[in-house]
Amino acid sequence: MPLTPVPDHASILEEIKTVRRGGIVRLRRLEVPSLARIAFALAPADDRRAEVPARSQSQSVEWLLRLAVSRLGGGTLQEAAEYTLGLTPGTRDWPGADRRRRAAELYGVSVERFRKEQEAVVLDQVAEQVGSLARAAVAERVPAAGDAAHDDHADPADPADLADPAVSARTHRLLSVRAQGRTVPVTLHVHPVDLLRDVDVVVSPVNTYLALPEAYKSSVAASLRRAGALRGLTGELLGDPIHEELRDWATARGTSGRPVLPGTVAVTGSGALADQGVRRVYHAAVAVPRAGTNDYDVLPADITRAVARALAVLAEEHERFDPPLRSVCFPLLGSGRGGLPYEQSVRAVWAAVDAELARGAEWDIHLIARGLAPAGLVVRMLAEYTGEGTEDPTE
């Protein structure tokens, strides 16, 4: 299913409007050939080799739309897009009129005004992100990590190529990083955190009061809370286990209602995320609320301390599970509401990871970034640890 030529913006937009009208639950019956082609082009190489992709067309298109919406940068625009397309948990079977009404409420305008003005902008922005992903897929010139792993003659991926967002459309990258004379694989995920699968532990940023954001928000902590919630067949909320377990953790340690020290790590189960292979959530207290405001202060040193503590907790409890916990995923802590530049976040996270690896730890390390730009920055910065260019070629 070739992607050339890339579907034009108008075609993509029209198909997204079709999804808005029909809803996610009717994707299987909707005519969305351009979206299907793009989703197929972005699929892992093994899926594309198969005559029948591992995911159905409707699942692939839904994944593509979620990926595109996740690139909108959060805020009202992203939330409105999620409601408009039925991507918010519990809304996939809502009628189009109900989804439109809820999105209009986010902007504080009438349904009719939203239909004529804001909705057009929302859908246009989603189409723009889908088109960007499609163009990046066509420009892709670096073989996927899975391809190279099965080809002894494949050239290693050039970090400069991987760092370029224009050629980083794939959602997973296997990077090689040097640590104490050995090469360590690091998996980089470029997708929303709630799509994470088969990673034992995910680290979630939280404020020092260990208060999770509301599940409808777009932060990492909110996304994990939402994904871990237990729901009935029609989407009704049956339980909020991650929130409840975190509250119980604080109560048991006498910290309920008062702040813990920055760098503290609280441990909970993963709720419904267990169905995706995620077994534990480590809540890293890195955001200190700023008095009298809705803002937070985040210090790189607190991030490094929290990551080191998370790795220590992993070492303490990994043998208690069968099979033992082995893999852990870190987002770019502090780079959301904390306002920390991506570069500072990466350095703060990696400082603790690098120290752990230098001691000979054998953990499977994963990093996750929501967009191509921060993902490219991660690749460029980790390239500093590959040792490239440090040896004298004349020796």
Tab-separated table of N, CA and C in Angstrom, residues 143-256:
chain	number	residue	atom	x	y	z
A	143	PRO	N	16.530	2.734	8.391
A	143	PRO	CA	15.819	1.492	8.662
A	143	PRO	C	15.397	1.407	10.118
A	144	ALA	N	14.241	0.818	10.336
A	144	ALA	CA	13.766	0.624	11.709
A	144	ALA	C	14.723	-0.286	12.457
A	145	ALA	N	14.748	-0.115	13.794
A	145	ALA	CA	15.649	-0.936	14.596
A	145	ALA	C	15.391	-2.411	14.383
A	146	GLY	N	14.110	-2.766	14.232
A	146	GLY	CA	13.773	-4.166	14.023
A	146	GLY	C	14.324	-4.691	12.721
A	147	ASP	N	14.393	-3.835	11.679
A	147	ASP	CA	14.953	-4.268	10.406
A	147	ASP	C	16.431	-4.585	10.561
A	148	ALA	N	17.157	-3.682	11.217
A	148	ALA	CA	18.600	-3.856	11.344
A	148	ALA	C	18.928	-5.082	12.185
A	149	ALA	N	18.054	-5.355	13.163
A	149	ALA	CA	18.327	-6.483	14.053
A	149	ALA	C	18.316	-7.806	13.314
A	150	HIS	N	17.625	-7.855	12.171
A	150	HIS	CA	17.537	-9.104	11.417
A	150	HIS	C	18.437	-9.099	10.180
A	151	ASP	N	19.256	-8.059	10.050
A	151	ASP	CA	20.102	-7.950	8.871
A	151	ASP	C	21.523	-7.675	9.323
A	152	ASP	N	22.376	-8.700	9.247
A	152	ASP	CA	23.744	-8.545	9.736
A	152	ASP	C	24.530	-7.523	8.931
A	153	HIS	N	24.056	-7.211	7.716
A	153	HIS	CA	24.792	-6.295	6.856
A	153	HIS	C	24.193	-4.897	6.858
A	154	ALA	N	23.163	-4.700	7.663
A	154	ALA	CA	22.528	-3.382	7.676
A	154	ALA	C	23.459	-2.369	8.315
A	155	ASP	N	23.516	-1.168	7.734
A	155	ASP	CA	24.314	-0.107	8.310
A	155	ASP	C	23.615	0.407	9.556
A	156	PRO	N	24.369	0.737	10.606
A	156	PRO	CA	23.730	1.279	11.796
A	156	PRO	C	23.108	2.624	11.493
A	157	ALA	N	22.026	2.926	12.218
A	157	ALA	CA	21.354	4.205	12.007
A	157	ALA	C	22.277	5.341	12.422
A	158	ASP	N	22.339	6.349	11.600
A	158	ASP	CA	23.154	7.514	11.880
A	158	ASP	C	22.400	8.424	12.848
A	159	PRO	N	22.979	8.769	14.011
A	159	PRO	CA	22.276	9.619	14.955
A	159	PRO	C	21.837	10.933	14.341
A	160	ALA	N	22.589	11.461	13.403
A	160	ALA	CA	22.190	12.723	12.776
A	160	ALA	C	20.889	12.571	12.021
A	161	ASP	N	20.718	11.414	11.357
A	161	ASP	CA	19.466	11.168	10.648
A	161	ASP	C	18.318	10.988	11.634
A	162	LEU	N	18.567	10.214	12.694
A	162	LEU	CA	17.517	9.969	13.663
A	162	LEU	C	17.101	11.248	14.361
A	163	ALA	N	18.048	12.175	14.508
A	163	ALA	CA	17.740	13.400	15.228
A	163	ALA	C	16.871	14.331	14.424
A	164	ASP	N	16.774	14.133	13.152
A	164	ASP	CA	16.013	15.012	12.287
A	164	ASP	C	14.536	14.664	12.373
A	165	PRO	N	13.681	15.552	12.930
A	165	PRO	CA	12.270	15.217	13.067
A	165	PRO	C	11.615	14.884	11.747
A	166	ALA	N	12.134	15.387	10.646
A	166	ALA	CA	11.514	15.125	9.354
A	166	ALA	C	11.611	13.674	8.947
A	167	VAL	N	12.533	12.924	9.547
A	167	VAL	CA	12.677	11.510	9.170
A	167	VAL	C	12.453	10.594	10.365
A	168	SER	N	11.702	11.063	11.360
A	168	SER	CA	11.506	10.272	12.570
A	168	SER	C	10.045	9.947	12.791
A	169	ALA	N	9.400	9.424	11.761
A	169	ALA	CA	7.976	9.173	11.865
A	169	ALA	C	7.652	7.920	12.667
A	170	ARG	N	8.576	6.973	12.751
A	170	ARG	CA	8.283	5.736	13.463
A	170	ARG	C	8.127	6.010	14.954
A	171	THR	N	7.367	5.157	15.615
A	171	THR	CA	7.044	5.410	17.014
A	171	THR	C	8.015	4.745	17.981
A	172	HIS	N	8.953	3.945	17.496
A	172	HIS	CA	9.941	3.311	18.368
A	172	HIS	C	11.314	3.363	17.709
A	173	ARG	N	12.330	3.657	18.521
A	173	ARG	CA	13.717	3.674	18.063
A	173	ARG	C	14.573	2.901	19.048
A	174	LEU	N	15.449	2.074	18.548
A	174	LEU	CA	16.402	1.379	19.406
A	174	LEU	C	17.747	2.071	19.259
A	175	LEU	N	18.187	2.718	20.331
A	175	LEU	CA	19.431	3.470	20.328
A	175	LEU	C	20.501	2.670	21.073
A	176	SER	N	21.741	2.894	20.720
A	176	SER	CA	22.874	2.238	21.393
A	176	SER	C	23.685	3.305	22.108
A	177	VAL	N	23.837	3.129	23.413
A	177	VAL	CA	24.526	4.118	24.240
A	177	VAL	C	25.664	3.426	24.977
A	178	ARG	N	26.817	4.083	25.051
A	178	ARG	CA	27.975	3.523	25.747
A	178	ARG	C	27.896	3.834	27.237
A	179	ALA	N	28.185	2.836	28.067
A	179	ALA	CA	28.220	3.021	29.522
A	179	ALA	C	29.303	2.126	30.090
A	180	GLN	N	30.352	2.746	30.635
A	180	GLN	CA	31.446	1.996	31.249
A	180	GLN	C	32.004	0.906	30.339
A	181	GLY	N	32.263	1.257	29.084
A	181	GLY	CA	32.902	0.331	28.164
A	181	GLY	C	31.993	-0.689	27.540
A	182	ARG	N	30.694	-0.623	27.805
A	182	ARG	CA	29.764	-1.551	27.166
A	182	ARG	C	28.663	-0.768	26.461
A	183	THR	N	28.069	-1.420	25.479
A	183	THR	CA	26.986	-0.795	24.736
A	183	THR	C	25.652	-1.226	25.321
A	184	VAL	N	24.818	-0.243	25.634
A	184	VAL	CA	23.530	-0.502	26.275
A	184	VAL	C	22.409	-0.074	25.332
A	185	PRO	N	21.442	-0.954	25.061
A	185	PRO	CA	20.310	-0.550	24.224
A	185	PRO	C	19.322	0.304	25.018
A	186	VAL	N	18.847	1.358	24.395
A	186	VAL	CA	17.830	2.223	24.990
A	186	VAL	C	16.708	2.377	23.968
A	187	THR	N	15.494	2.074	24.383
A	187	THR	CA	14.347	2.189	23.490
A	187	THR	C	13.701	3.557	23.664
A	188	LEU	N	13.556	4.266	22.560
A	188	LEU	CA	12.908	5.577	22.568
A	188	LEU	C	11.517	5.432	21.958
A	189	HIS	N	10.505	5.805	22.714
A	189	HIS	CA	9.125	5.781	22.247
A	189	HIS	C	8.712	7.192	21.870
A	190	VAL	N	8.035	7.323	20.741
A	190	VAL	CA	7.551	8.629	20.297
A	190	VAL	C	6.043	8.512	20.103
A	191	HIS	N	5.327	8.558	21.200
A	191	HIS	CA	3.873	8.436	21.167
A	191	HIS	C	3.336	8.786	22.554
A	192	PRO	N	2.026	8.963	22.693
A	192	PRO	CA	1.461	9.245	24.010
A	192	PRO	C	1.761	8.115	24.989
A	193	VAL	N	1.919	8.482	26.246
A	193	VAL	CA	2.337	7.498	27.246
A	193	VAL	C	1.287	6.425	27.460
A	194	ASP	N	0.011	6.727	27.211
A	194	ASP	CA	-1.017	5.717	27.450
A	194	ASP	C	-1.032	4.624	26.388
A	195	LEU	N	-0.199	4.773	25.343
A	195	LEU	CA	-0.066	3.715	24.343
A	195	LEU	C	1.099	2.777	24.659
A	196	LEU	N	1.771	3.020	25.759
A	196	LEU	CA	2.926	2.204	26.146
A	196	LEU	C	2.495	0.764	26.416
A	197	ARG	N	3.283	-0.184	25.922
A	197	ARG	CA	2.967	-1.600	26.095
A	197	ARG	C	4.226	-2.394	26.465
A	198	ASP	N	4.002	-3.415	27.297
A	198	ASP	CA	5.034	-4.390	27.632
A	198	ASP	C	6.287	-3.758	28.218
A	199	VAL	N	6.096	-2.752	29.058
A	199	VAL	CA	7.175	-2.186	29.866
A	199	VAL	C	6.742	-2.341	31.315
A	200	ASP	N	7.568	-2.954	32.131
A	200	ASP	CA	7.161	-3.312	33.484
A	200	ASP	C	6.779	-2.109	34.339
A	201	VAL	N	7.594	-1.061	34.277
A	201	VAL	CA	7.404	0.098	35.155
A	201	VAL	C	7.404	1.368	34.315
A	202	VAL	N	6.469	2.252	34.585
A	202	VAL	CA	6.494	3.571	33.967
A	202	VAL	C	6.577	4.604	35.086
A	203	VAL	N	7.443	5.577	34.915
A	203	VAL	CA	7.629	6.631	35.908
A	203	VAL	C	6.746	7.811	35.522
A	204	SER	N	5.975	8.301	36.479
A	204	SER	CA	5.012	9.371	36.220
A	204	SER	C	5.333	10.577	37.090
A	205	PRO	N	5.434	11.769	36.517
A	205	PRO	CA	5.686	12.955	37.337
A	205	PRO	C	4.451	13.334	38.144
A	206	VAL	N	4.678	13.837	39.333
A	206	VAL	CA	3.570	14.271	40.183
A	206	VAL	C	4.069	15.424	41.042
A	207	ASN	N	3.148	16.222	41.577
A	207	ASN	CA	3.578	17.307	42.456
A	207	ASN	C	3.912	16.760	43.838
A	208	THR	N	4.506	17.589	44.655
A	208	THR	CA	4.996	17.117	45.948
A	208	THR	C	3.876	16.813	46.943
A	209	TYR	N	2.636	17.168	46.599
A	209	TYR	CA	1.488	16.780	47.420
A	209	TYR	C	0.935	15.423	46.981
A	210	LEU	N	1.568	14.819	45.986
A	210	LEU	CA	1.127	13.529	45.436
A	210	LEU	C	-0.328	13.584	44.994
A	211	ALA	N	-0.726	14.740	44.446
A	211	ALA	CA	-2.093	14.939	43.972
A	211	ALA	C	-2.119	14.783	42.457
A	212	LEU	N	-2.810	13.764	41.987
A	212	LEU	CA	-2.890	13.534	40.548
A	212	LEU	C	-3.834	14.539	39.889
A	213	PRO	N	-3.545	14.946	38.657
A	213	PRO	CA	-4.471	15.818	37.925
A	213	PRO	C	-5.732	15.052	37.545
A	214	GLU	N	-6.765	15.793	37.205
A	214	GLU	CA	-7.998	15.153	36.753
A	214	GLU	C	-7.722	14.317	35.507
A	215	ALA	N	-8.433	13.208	35.389
A	215	ALA	CA	-8.142	12.235	34.333
A	215	ALA	C	-8.395	12.770	32.933
A	216	TYR	N	-9.209	13.816	32.788
A	216	TYR	CA	-9.508	14.317	31.442
A	216	TYR	C	-8.401	15.213	30.891
A	217	LYS	N	-7.416	15.561	31.698
A	217	LYS	CA	-6.358	16.444	31.232
A	217	LYS	C	-5.356	15.677	30.374
A	218	SER	N	-4.383	16.406	29.812
A	218	SER	CA	-3.514	15.801	28.800
A	218	SER	C	-2.092	15.530	29.274
A	219	SER	N	-1.809	15.743	30.561
A	219	SER	CA	-0.454	15.514	31.062
A	219	SER	C	-0.144	14.022	31.131
A	220	VAL	N	1.130	13.708	31.369
A	220	VAL	CA	1.537	12.306	31.505
A	220	VAL	C	0.796	11.648	32.659
A	221	ALA	N	0.761	12.323	33.824
A	221	ALA	CA	0.106	11.744	34.995
A	221	ALA	C	-1.381	11.533	34.744
A	222	ALA	N	-2.042	12.504	34.107
A	222	ALA	CA	-3.468	12.374	33.814
A	222	ALA	C	-3.725	11.254	32.814
A	223	SER	N	-2.857	11.145	31.821
A	223	SER	CA	-3.020	10.104	30.806
A	223	SER	C	-2.895	8.717	31.422
A	224	LEU	N	-1.926	8.548	32.335
A	224	LEU	CA	-1.757	7.253	32.985
A	224	LEU	C	-2.927	6.951	33.917
A	225	ARG	N	-3.396	7.958	34.628
A	225	ARG	CA	-4.567	7.762	35.494
A	225	ARG	C	-5.778	7.330	34.666
A	226	ARG	N	-5.967	7.993	33.537
A	226	ARG	CA	-7.100	7.689	32.650
A	226	ARG	C	-6.971	6.279	32.077
A	227	ALA	N	-5.773	5.940	31.621
A	227	ALA	CA	-5.563	4.628	31.007
A	227	ALA	C	-5.654	3.506	32.033
A	228	GLY	N	-5.359	3.809	33.288
A	228	GLY	CA	-5.410	2.794	34.329
A	228	GLY	C	-6.781	2.617	34.951
A	229	ALA	N	-7.732	3.487	34.591
A	229	ALA	CA	-9.070	3.411	35.168
A	229	ALA	C	-9.797	2.154	34.696
A	230	LEU	N	-10.648	1.628	35.553
A	230	LEU	CA	-11.442	0.443	35.228
A	230	LEU	C	-12.807	0.909	34.729
A	231	ARG	N	-13.209	0.419	33.557
A	231	ARG	CA	-14.460	0.868	32.947
A	231	ARG	C	-15.317	-0.313	32.540
A	232	GLY	N	-16.626	-0.049	32.496
A	232	GLY	CA	-17.573	-1.061	32.071
A	232	GLY	C	-17.664	-1.136	30.568
A	233	LEU	N	-18.574	-1.961	30.084
A	233	LEU	CA	-18.702	-2.185	28.647
A	233	LEU	C	-19.093	-0.931	27.895
A	234	THR	N	-19.822	-0.020	28.538
A	234	THR	CA	-20.256	1.200	27.866
A	234	THR	C	-19.397	2.398	28.233
A	235	GLY	N	-18.273	2.150	28.885
A	235	GLY	CA	-17.338	3.221	29.200
A	235	GLY	C	-17.524	3.853	30.558
A	236	GLU	N	-18.498	3.396	31.337
A	236	GLU	CA	-18.722	4.008	32.649
A	236	GLU	C	-17.564	3.665	33.585
A	237	LEU	N	-17.229	4.621	34.442
A	237	LEU	CA	-16.106	4.456	35.356
A	237	LEU	C	-16.482	3.515	36.496
A	238	LEU	N	-15.707	2.448	36.644
A	238	LEU	CA	-15.932	1.477	37.710
A	238	LEU	C	-14.926	1.619	38.842
A	239	GLY	N	-13.774	2.166	38.535
A	239	GLY	CA	-12.738	2.309	39.557
A	239	GLY	C	-11.605	3.181	39.065
A	240	ASP	N	-10.907	3.827	39.998
A	240	ASP	CA	-9.794	4.733	39.683
A	240	ASP	C	-8.587	4.258	40.490
A	241	PRO	N	-8.087	3.051	40.195
A	241	PRO	CA	-7.125	2.402	41.098
A	241	PRO	C	-5.812	3.140	41.290
A	242	ILE	N	-5.272	3.762	40.251
A	242	ILE	CA	-3.984	4.449	40.429
A	242	ILE	C	-4.145	5.612	41.406
A	243	HIS	N	-5.202	6.384	41.236
A	243	HIS	CA	-5.469	7.494	42.158
A	243	HIS	C	-5.705	6.979	43.574
A	244	GLU	N	-6.496	5.935	43.694
A	244	GLU	CA	-6.826	5.406	45.020
A	244	GLU	C	-5.596	4.828	45.712
A	245	GLU	N	-4.774	4.102	44.976
A	245	GLU	CA	-3.574	3.518	45.588
A	245	GLU	C	-2.558	4.582	45.981
A	246	LEU	N	-2.444	5.643	45.205
A	246	LEU	CA	-1.519	6.725	45.552
A	246	LEU	C	-1.999	7.440	46.814
A	247	ARG	N	-3.301	7.647	46.909
A	247	ARG	CA	-3.860	8.257	48.124
A	247	ARG	C	-3.594	7.368	49.338
A	248	ASP	N	-3.766	6.051	49.163
A	248	ASP	CA	-3.514	5.128	50.278
A	248	ASP	C	-2.036	5.119	50.660
A	249	TRP	N	-1.152	5.229	49.663
A	249	TRP	CA	0.295	5.268	49.936
A	249	TRP	C	0.621	6.463	50.822
A	250	ALA	N	0.052	7.623	50.489
A	250	ALA	CA	0.319	8.832	51.272
A	250	ALA	C	-0.269	8.714	52.678
A	251	THR	N	-1.465	8.171	52.777
A	251	THR	CA	-2.110	8.025	54.089
A	251	THR	C	-1.308	7.088	54.987
A	252	ALA	N	-0.843	5.991	54.413
A	252	ALA	CA	-0.092	5.015	55.203
A	252	ALA	C	1.213	5.586	55.745
A	253	ARG	N	1.739	6.606	55.103
A	253	ARG	CA	3.021	7.191	55.524
A	253	ARG	C	2.848	8.547	56.200
A	254	GLY	N	1.601	8.898	56.483
A	254	GLY	CA	1.340	10.129	57.215
A	254	GLY	C	1.610	11.392	56.445
A	255	THR	N	1.595	11.313	55.114
A	255	THR	CA	1.882	12.512	54.317
A	255	THR	C	0.643	13.063	53.627
A	256	SER	N	-0.518	12.491	53.891
A	256	SER	CA	-1.730	12.955	53.228
A	256	SER	C	-2.001	14.426	53.561
